[in-house]
XYZ file of C-alpha atoms in Angstrom:
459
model
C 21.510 40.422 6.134
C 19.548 39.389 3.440
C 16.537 37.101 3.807
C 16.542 33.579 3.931
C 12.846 32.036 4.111
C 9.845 34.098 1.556
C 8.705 35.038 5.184
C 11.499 37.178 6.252
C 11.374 38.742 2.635
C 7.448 38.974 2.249
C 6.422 40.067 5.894
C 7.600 43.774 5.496
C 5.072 44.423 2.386
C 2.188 43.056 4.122
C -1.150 44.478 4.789
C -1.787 45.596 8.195
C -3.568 43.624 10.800
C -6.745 45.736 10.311
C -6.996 45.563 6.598
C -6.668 41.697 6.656
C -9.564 41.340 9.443
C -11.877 43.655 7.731
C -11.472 42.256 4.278
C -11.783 38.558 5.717
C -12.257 38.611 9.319
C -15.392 36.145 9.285
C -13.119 33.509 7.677
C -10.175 33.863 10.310
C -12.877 33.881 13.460
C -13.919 30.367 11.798
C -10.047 29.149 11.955
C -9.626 30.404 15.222
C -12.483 28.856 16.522
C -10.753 25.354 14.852
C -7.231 25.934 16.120
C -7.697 28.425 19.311
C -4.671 31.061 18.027
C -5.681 33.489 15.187
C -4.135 33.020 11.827
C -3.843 36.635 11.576
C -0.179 36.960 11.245
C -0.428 34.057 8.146
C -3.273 35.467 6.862
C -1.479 38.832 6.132
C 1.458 37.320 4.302
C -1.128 35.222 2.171
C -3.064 37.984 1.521
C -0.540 39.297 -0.737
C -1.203 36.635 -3.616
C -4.691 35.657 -4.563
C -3.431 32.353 -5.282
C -2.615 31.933 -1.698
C -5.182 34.228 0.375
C -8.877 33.097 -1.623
C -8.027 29.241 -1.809
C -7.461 29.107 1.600
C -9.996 30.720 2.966
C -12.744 29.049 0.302
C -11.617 25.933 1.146
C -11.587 26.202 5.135
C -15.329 26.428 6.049
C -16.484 23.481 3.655
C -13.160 21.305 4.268
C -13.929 21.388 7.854
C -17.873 21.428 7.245
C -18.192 24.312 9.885
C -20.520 24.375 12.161
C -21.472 20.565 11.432
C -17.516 19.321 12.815
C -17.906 21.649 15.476
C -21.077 20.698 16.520
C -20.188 17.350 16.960
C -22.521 16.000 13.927
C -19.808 14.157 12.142
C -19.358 10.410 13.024
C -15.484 11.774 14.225
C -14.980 12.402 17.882
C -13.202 15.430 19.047
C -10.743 13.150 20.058
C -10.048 11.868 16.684
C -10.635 14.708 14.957
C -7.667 16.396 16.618
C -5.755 13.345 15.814
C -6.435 14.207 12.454
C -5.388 17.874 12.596
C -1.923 16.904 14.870
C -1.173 13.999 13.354
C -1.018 14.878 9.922
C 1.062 18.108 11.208
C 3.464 16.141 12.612
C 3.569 13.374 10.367
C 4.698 15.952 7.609
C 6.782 17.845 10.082
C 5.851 21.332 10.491
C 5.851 22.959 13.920
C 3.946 25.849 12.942
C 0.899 23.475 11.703
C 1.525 21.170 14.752
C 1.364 24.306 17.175
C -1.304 25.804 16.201
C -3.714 22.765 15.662
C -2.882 21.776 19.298
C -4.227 24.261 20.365
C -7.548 23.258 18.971
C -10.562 23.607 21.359
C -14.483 21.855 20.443
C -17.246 22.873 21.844
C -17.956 21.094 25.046
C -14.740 19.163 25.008
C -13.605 21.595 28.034
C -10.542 24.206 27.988
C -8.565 24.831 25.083
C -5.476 23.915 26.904
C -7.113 21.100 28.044
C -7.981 20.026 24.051
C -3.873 21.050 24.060
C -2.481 18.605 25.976
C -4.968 16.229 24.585
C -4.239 16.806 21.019
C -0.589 16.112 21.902
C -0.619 12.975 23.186
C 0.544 14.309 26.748
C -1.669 13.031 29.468
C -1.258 9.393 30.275
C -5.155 8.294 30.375
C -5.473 10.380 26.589
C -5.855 7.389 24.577
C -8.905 6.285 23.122
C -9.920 2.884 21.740
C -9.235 2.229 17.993
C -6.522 5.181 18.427
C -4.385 3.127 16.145
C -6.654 3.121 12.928
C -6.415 6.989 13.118
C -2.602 7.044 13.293
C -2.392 4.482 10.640
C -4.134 6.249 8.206
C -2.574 9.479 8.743
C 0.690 7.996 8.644
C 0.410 5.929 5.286
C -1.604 9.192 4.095
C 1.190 11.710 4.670
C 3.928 9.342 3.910
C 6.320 10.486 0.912
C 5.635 8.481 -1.080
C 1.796 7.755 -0.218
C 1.396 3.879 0.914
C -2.023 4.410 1.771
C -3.756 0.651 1.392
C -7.096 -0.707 0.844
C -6.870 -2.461 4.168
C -6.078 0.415 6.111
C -8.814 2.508 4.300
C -11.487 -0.530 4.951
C -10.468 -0.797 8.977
C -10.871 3.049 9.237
C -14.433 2.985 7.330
C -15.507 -0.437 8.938
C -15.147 1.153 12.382
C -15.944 4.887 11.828
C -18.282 4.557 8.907
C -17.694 5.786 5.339
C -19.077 9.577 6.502
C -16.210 9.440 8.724
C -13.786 8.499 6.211
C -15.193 10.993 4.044
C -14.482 13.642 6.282
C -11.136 12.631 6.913
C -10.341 12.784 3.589
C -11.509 16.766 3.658
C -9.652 17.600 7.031
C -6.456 16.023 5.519
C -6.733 17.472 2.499
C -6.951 20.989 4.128
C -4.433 20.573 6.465
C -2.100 19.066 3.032
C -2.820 22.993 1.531
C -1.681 24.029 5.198
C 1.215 21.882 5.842
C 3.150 22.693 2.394
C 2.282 25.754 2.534
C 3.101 26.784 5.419
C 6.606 24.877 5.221
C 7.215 26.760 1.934
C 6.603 30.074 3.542
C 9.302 29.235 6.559
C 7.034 31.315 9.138
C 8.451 30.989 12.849
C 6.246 30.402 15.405
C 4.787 33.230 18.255
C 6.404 33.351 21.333
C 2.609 32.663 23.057
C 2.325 29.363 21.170
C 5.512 28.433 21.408
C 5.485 26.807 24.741
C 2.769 24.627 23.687
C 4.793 23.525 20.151
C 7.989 22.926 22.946
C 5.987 20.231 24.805
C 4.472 18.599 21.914
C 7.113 18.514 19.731
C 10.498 18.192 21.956
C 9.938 14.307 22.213
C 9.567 13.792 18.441
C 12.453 13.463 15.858
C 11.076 15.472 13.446
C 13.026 16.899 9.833
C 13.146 20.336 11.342
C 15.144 22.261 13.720
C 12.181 23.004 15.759
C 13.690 24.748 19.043
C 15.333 27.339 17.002
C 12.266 28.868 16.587
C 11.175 28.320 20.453
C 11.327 30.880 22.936
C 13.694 29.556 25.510
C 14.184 31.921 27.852
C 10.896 31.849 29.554
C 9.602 28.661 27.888
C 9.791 26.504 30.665
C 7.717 29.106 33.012
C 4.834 28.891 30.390
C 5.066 25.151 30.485
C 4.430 24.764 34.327
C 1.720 27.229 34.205
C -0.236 25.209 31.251
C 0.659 21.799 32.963
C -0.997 23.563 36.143
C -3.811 24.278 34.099
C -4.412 21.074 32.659
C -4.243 19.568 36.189
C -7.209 21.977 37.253
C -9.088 21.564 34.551
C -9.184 18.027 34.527
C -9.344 17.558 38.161
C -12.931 16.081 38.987
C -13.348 18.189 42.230
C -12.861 21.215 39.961
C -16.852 21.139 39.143
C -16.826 25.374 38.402
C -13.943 24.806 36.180
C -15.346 22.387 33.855
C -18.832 24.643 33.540
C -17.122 27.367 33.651
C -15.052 25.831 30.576
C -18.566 24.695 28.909
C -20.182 27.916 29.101
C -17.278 29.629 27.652
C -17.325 27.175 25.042
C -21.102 27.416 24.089
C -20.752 31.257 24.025
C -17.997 31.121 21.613
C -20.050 28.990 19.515
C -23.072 31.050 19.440
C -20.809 34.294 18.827
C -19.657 32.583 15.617
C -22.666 32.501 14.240
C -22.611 36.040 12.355
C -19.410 34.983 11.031
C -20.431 32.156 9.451
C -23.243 33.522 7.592
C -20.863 36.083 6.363
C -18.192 33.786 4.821
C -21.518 31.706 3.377
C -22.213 34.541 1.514
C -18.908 35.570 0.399
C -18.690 31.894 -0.626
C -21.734 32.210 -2.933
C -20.338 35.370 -4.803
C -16.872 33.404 -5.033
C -18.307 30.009 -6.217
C -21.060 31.695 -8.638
C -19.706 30.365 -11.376
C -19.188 26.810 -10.113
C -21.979 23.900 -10.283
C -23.224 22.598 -7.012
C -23.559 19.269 -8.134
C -20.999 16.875 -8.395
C -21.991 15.550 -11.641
C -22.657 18.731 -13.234
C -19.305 20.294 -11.354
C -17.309 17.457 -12.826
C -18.264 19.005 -16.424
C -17.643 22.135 -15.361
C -14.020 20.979 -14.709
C -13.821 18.979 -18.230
C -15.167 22.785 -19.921
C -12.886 24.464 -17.800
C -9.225 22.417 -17.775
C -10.109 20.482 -21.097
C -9.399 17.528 -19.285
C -10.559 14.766 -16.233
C -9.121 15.663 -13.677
C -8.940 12.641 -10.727
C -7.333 13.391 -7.703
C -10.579 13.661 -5.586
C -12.732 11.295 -7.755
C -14.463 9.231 -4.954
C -14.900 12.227 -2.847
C -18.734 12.621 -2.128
C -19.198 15.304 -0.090
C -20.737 18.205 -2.796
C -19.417 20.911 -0.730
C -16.381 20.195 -0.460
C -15.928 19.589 -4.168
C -17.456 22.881 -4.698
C -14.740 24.297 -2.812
C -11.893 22.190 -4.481
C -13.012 23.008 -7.989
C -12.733 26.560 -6.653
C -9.229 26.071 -5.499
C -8.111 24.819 -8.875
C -10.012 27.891 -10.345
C -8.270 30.375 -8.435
C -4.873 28.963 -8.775
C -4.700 27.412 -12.023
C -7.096 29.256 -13.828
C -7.096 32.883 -12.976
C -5.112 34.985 -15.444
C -4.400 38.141 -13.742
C -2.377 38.883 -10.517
C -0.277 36.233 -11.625
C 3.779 35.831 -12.446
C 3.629 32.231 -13.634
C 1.352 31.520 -17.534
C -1.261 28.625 -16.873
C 0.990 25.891 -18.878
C 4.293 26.681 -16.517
C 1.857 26.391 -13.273
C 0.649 23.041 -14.685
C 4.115 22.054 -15.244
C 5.162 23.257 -11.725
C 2.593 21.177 -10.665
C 3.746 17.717 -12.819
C 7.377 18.745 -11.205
C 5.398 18.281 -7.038
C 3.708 14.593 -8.437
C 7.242 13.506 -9.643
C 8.791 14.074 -6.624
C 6.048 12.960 -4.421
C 5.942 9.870 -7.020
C 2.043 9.893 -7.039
C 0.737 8.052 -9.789
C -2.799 9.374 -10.126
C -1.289 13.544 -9.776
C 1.319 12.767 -12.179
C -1.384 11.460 -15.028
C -3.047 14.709 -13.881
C -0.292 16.757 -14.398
C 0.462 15.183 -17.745
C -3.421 15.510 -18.874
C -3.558 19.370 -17.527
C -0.044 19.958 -19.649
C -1.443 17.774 -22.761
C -4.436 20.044 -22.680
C -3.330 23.683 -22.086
C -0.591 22.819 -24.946
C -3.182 21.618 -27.557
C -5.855 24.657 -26.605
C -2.433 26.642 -26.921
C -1.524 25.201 -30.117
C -5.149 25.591 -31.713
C -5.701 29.016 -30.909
C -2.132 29.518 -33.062
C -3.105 27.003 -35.512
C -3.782 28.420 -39.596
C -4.544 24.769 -40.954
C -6.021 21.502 -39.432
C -2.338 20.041 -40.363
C -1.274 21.989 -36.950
C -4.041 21.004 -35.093
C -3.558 17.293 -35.865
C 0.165 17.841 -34.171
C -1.246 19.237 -30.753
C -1.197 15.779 -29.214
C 2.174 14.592 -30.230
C 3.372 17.751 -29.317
C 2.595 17.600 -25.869
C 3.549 14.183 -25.405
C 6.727 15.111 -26.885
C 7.574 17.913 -24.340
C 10.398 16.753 -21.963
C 8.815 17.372 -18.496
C 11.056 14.767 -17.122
C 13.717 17.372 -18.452
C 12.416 19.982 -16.058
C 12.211 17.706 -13.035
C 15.991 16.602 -13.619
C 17.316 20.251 -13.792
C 14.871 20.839 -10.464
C 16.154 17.949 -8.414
C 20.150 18.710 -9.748
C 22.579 20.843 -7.851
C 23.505 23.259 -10.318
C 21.963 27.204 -9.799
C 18.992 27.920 -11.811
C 19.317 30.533 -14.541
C 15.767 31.641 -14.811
C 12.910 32.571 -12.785
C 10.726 29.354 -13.696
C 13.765 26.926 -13.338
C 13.998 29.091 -9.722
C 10.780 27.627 -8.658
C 10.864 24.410 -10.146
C 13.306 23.572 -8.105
C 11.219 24.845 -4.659
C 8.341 23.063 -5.411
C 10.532 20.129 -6.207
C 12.562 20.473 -2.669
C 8.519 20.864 -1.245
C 7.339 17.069 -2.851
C 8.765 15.911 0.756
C 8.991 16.011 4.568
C 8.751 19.229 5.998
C 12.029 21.122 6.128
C 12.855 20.152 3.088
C 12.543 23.613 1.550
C 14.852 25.405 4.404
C 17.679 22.744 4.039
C 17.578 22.842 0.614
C 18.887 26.355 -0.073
C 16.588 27.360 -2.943
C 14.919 30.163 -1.355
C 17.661 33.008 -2.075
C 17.909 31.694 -5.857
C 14.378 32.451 -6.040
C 14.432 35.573 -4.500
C 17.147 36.897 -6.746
C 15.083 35.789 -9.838
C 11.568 36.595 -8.244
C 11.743 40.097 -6.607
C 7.543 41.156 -6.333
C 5.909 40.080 -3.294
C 2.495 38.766 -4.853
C 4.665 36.348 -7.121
C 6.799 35.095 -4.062
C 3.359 34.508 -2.611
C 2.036 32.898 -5.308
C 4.617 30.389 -5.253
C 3.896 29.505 -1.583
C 0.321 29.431 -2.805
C 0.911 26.861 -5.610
C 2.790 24.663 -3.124
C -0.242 25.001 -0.495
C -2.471 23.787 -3.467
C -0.115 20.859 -4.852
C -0.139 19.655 -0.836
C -4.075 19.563 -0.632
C -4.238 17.471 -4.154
C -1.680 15.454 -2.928
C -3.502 14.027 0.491
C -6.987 14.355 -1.368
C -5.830 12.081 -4.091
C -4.137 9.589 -1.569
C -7.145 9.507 0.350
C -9.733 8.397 -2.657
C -7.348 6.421 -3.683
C -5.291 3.415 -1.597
C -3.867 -0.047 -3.282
């Protein structure tokens, strides 16, 4: 039977377990510290595109500020900060992402199943005050398409401070590259982690056919053995299970340590290139793209934009390894703000087009009576023409009007992609695994420009 998701087709030519851990093991201990189940099995499937695997792993440590989040030095509780992480998974609708963030643990917030149940909303003395300002921003945030407003921004900074908001902003954005992404792939869920997605989700409507993917057979055995857990662990007379919990927790901490001076330095040799400042990184960009680009404008946090500018590097920029010419990526990427009908990605679509187009057209030129056409010309290009064909019914006959219309299907709620039936036209037109990948990578990038744009932005 052939396949029907880029999972089933890309999962037989990955790299083994081994080879992903040793060539970015440090990276994955990091996420499973964040979301207490390894990203192994993802990691492998990414790792065939470095569109996909480098992105995602430059962009985890400083999105999530690692070890500052986990050490409980941003102005975010671990409360809200696994609002954050849920939320926006199920807001967009993907069970993998909702799953796996569930299962997040902090240090000293007691047992990961504990964090679990907490995450999910499914112990009835779980809420927190001011609950509601995290949900509404997450909500309006991942909302297709984006009604974040100023009012909602200001009640969220007002309470948690502008620090908090900013690291919102990078936790969103991350789990944006994660949530398309990861929808675009189609990846089913583990039977360990499934029980946990079962309870969380089963009480939610969501735009996916989540217990297809569940193991149902046993499922309901795991679920009385965490809810038995949960009980102990938050049982006040259960004094040796709560230390026990902290001192399992601290260790964990301290044990990540090696790992995150590794991925430091693997950071430095990746970002080399890239300013640390934002001023002088925000040239950088200009030099690079030939444009402004504006989707994380008020972002403030240096890092972060470090690691963003990276992203766009690796996926826009990057020549080799790659199936897709810079101008049809950029144009793949004006076809994701049309359908999520984001103003500020859409102008920078259209400027990222305009430019690669002109630098196209004066490399070719022979007289200045050519160059003076490069702006008309890409003005004149029909990219609404592209998005039509993508959103119509009618089977692609090319590779590049193939993945148009994915990433078009992938400007929406999660499930979009799998309903949609684009996935075999692609994979009759695509056939290598690294370009299938890279497609899924794209999409992971649109997604994290998306929510990063939304939140520096609001109206």
């Amino acid at each position: 039977m052939p396949p029907t998701t880029l999972y089933e087709s890309l999962d037989p030519h990955a790299p083994s377990r081994a080879d992903v851990l040793a060539e970015y093991g440090s990276f994955l201990a990091l996420s499973e510290r964040l979301v207490g189940v390894s990203l192994t099995r993802y990691a492998r499937i990414a790792s065939l595109s470095p569109v996909a695997v480098k992105p995602y792993m430059g962009a985890l440590r400083a999105c999530f500020r690692i070890p500052a989040i986990d050490l409980g030095f941003s102005p975010l509780n671990a409360h809200h900060r696994s609002l954050l992480l849920v939320g926006s998974s199920i807001a967009h609708g993907c069970p993998f992402c909702t799953a796996h963030t569930a299962c997040m643990g902090d240090a000293l917030a007691g047992s990961r199943v504990q964090q679990s149940f907490r995450a999910g909303h499914l112990l009835p003395d779980d809420k927190q005050e001011h609950d509601e300002l995290v949900y509404d921003l997450i909500q309006e945030v991942c909302s297709v398409p984006p009604a974040l407003t100023r009012d909602t921004r200001a009640a969220f900074e007002n309470h948690f401070g502008k620090q908090a908001y900013q690291d919102a902003a990078a936790m969103l954005a991350f789990m944006g590259w994660l949530n398309y992404n990861v929808d675009a792939l189609g990846i089913t869920l583990e039977s360990e982690i499934a029980p946990v997605a079962q309870l969380i989700l089963a009480p939610r409507n969501l735009p996916f056919n989540v217990t297809d993917s569940m193991a149902k057979d046993d499922g309901r055995a795991h679920i009385g053995t965490a809810r038995a857990r949960v009980i102990a662990t938050l049982n006040p007379s259960n004094l040796w299970s709560r230390t026990w919990a902290h001192i399992t927790n601290v260790w964990g901490l301290v044990a990540l340590i090696p790992n995150v001076v590794t991925a430091l330095s693997t950071e430095n040799s990746w970002y080399k290139s890239i300013p640390n400042s934002t001023p002088d990184n925000v040239e950088w960009r200009k030099a690079q793209f030939g444009c402004h680009i504006r989707f994380d404008e008020e972002l403030e946090n240096d890092e972060v934009k470090r690691a963003l500018s990276f992203c766009l590097m690796e996926g826009f920029l990057k020549d080799e390894n790659t199936s897709l010419t810079r101008l049809e990526k950029f144009k793949l990427f004006y076809v994701f703000a049309k359908g999520m009908d984001n103003p500020v990605l859409i102008q920078d679509a259209m400027a990222l087009v305009s430019a690669a187009v002109a630098n196209d057209k004066n490399a070719a030129a022979e007289n200045k009576a050519d160059q003076a056409e490069t702006n008309s010309e890409a003005t004149r290009e029909s990219l609404d023409d592209i998005v039509a064909i993508a959103a119509s019914q009618t089977h692609p006959t090319d590779a590049f009007s193939a993945v148009a219309r994915v990433v078009h299907h992938a400007a929406g709620p999660g499930g979009n992609i799998a309903k949609s039936g684009t996935v075999p036209d692609v994979l009759s037109y695509v056939t290598e695994p690294s370009a299938q990948m890279e497609i899924v990578g794209l999409i992971g990038l649109f997604g994290m420009m998306q929510r990063m744009s939304v939140m520096c932005g609001g109206r």
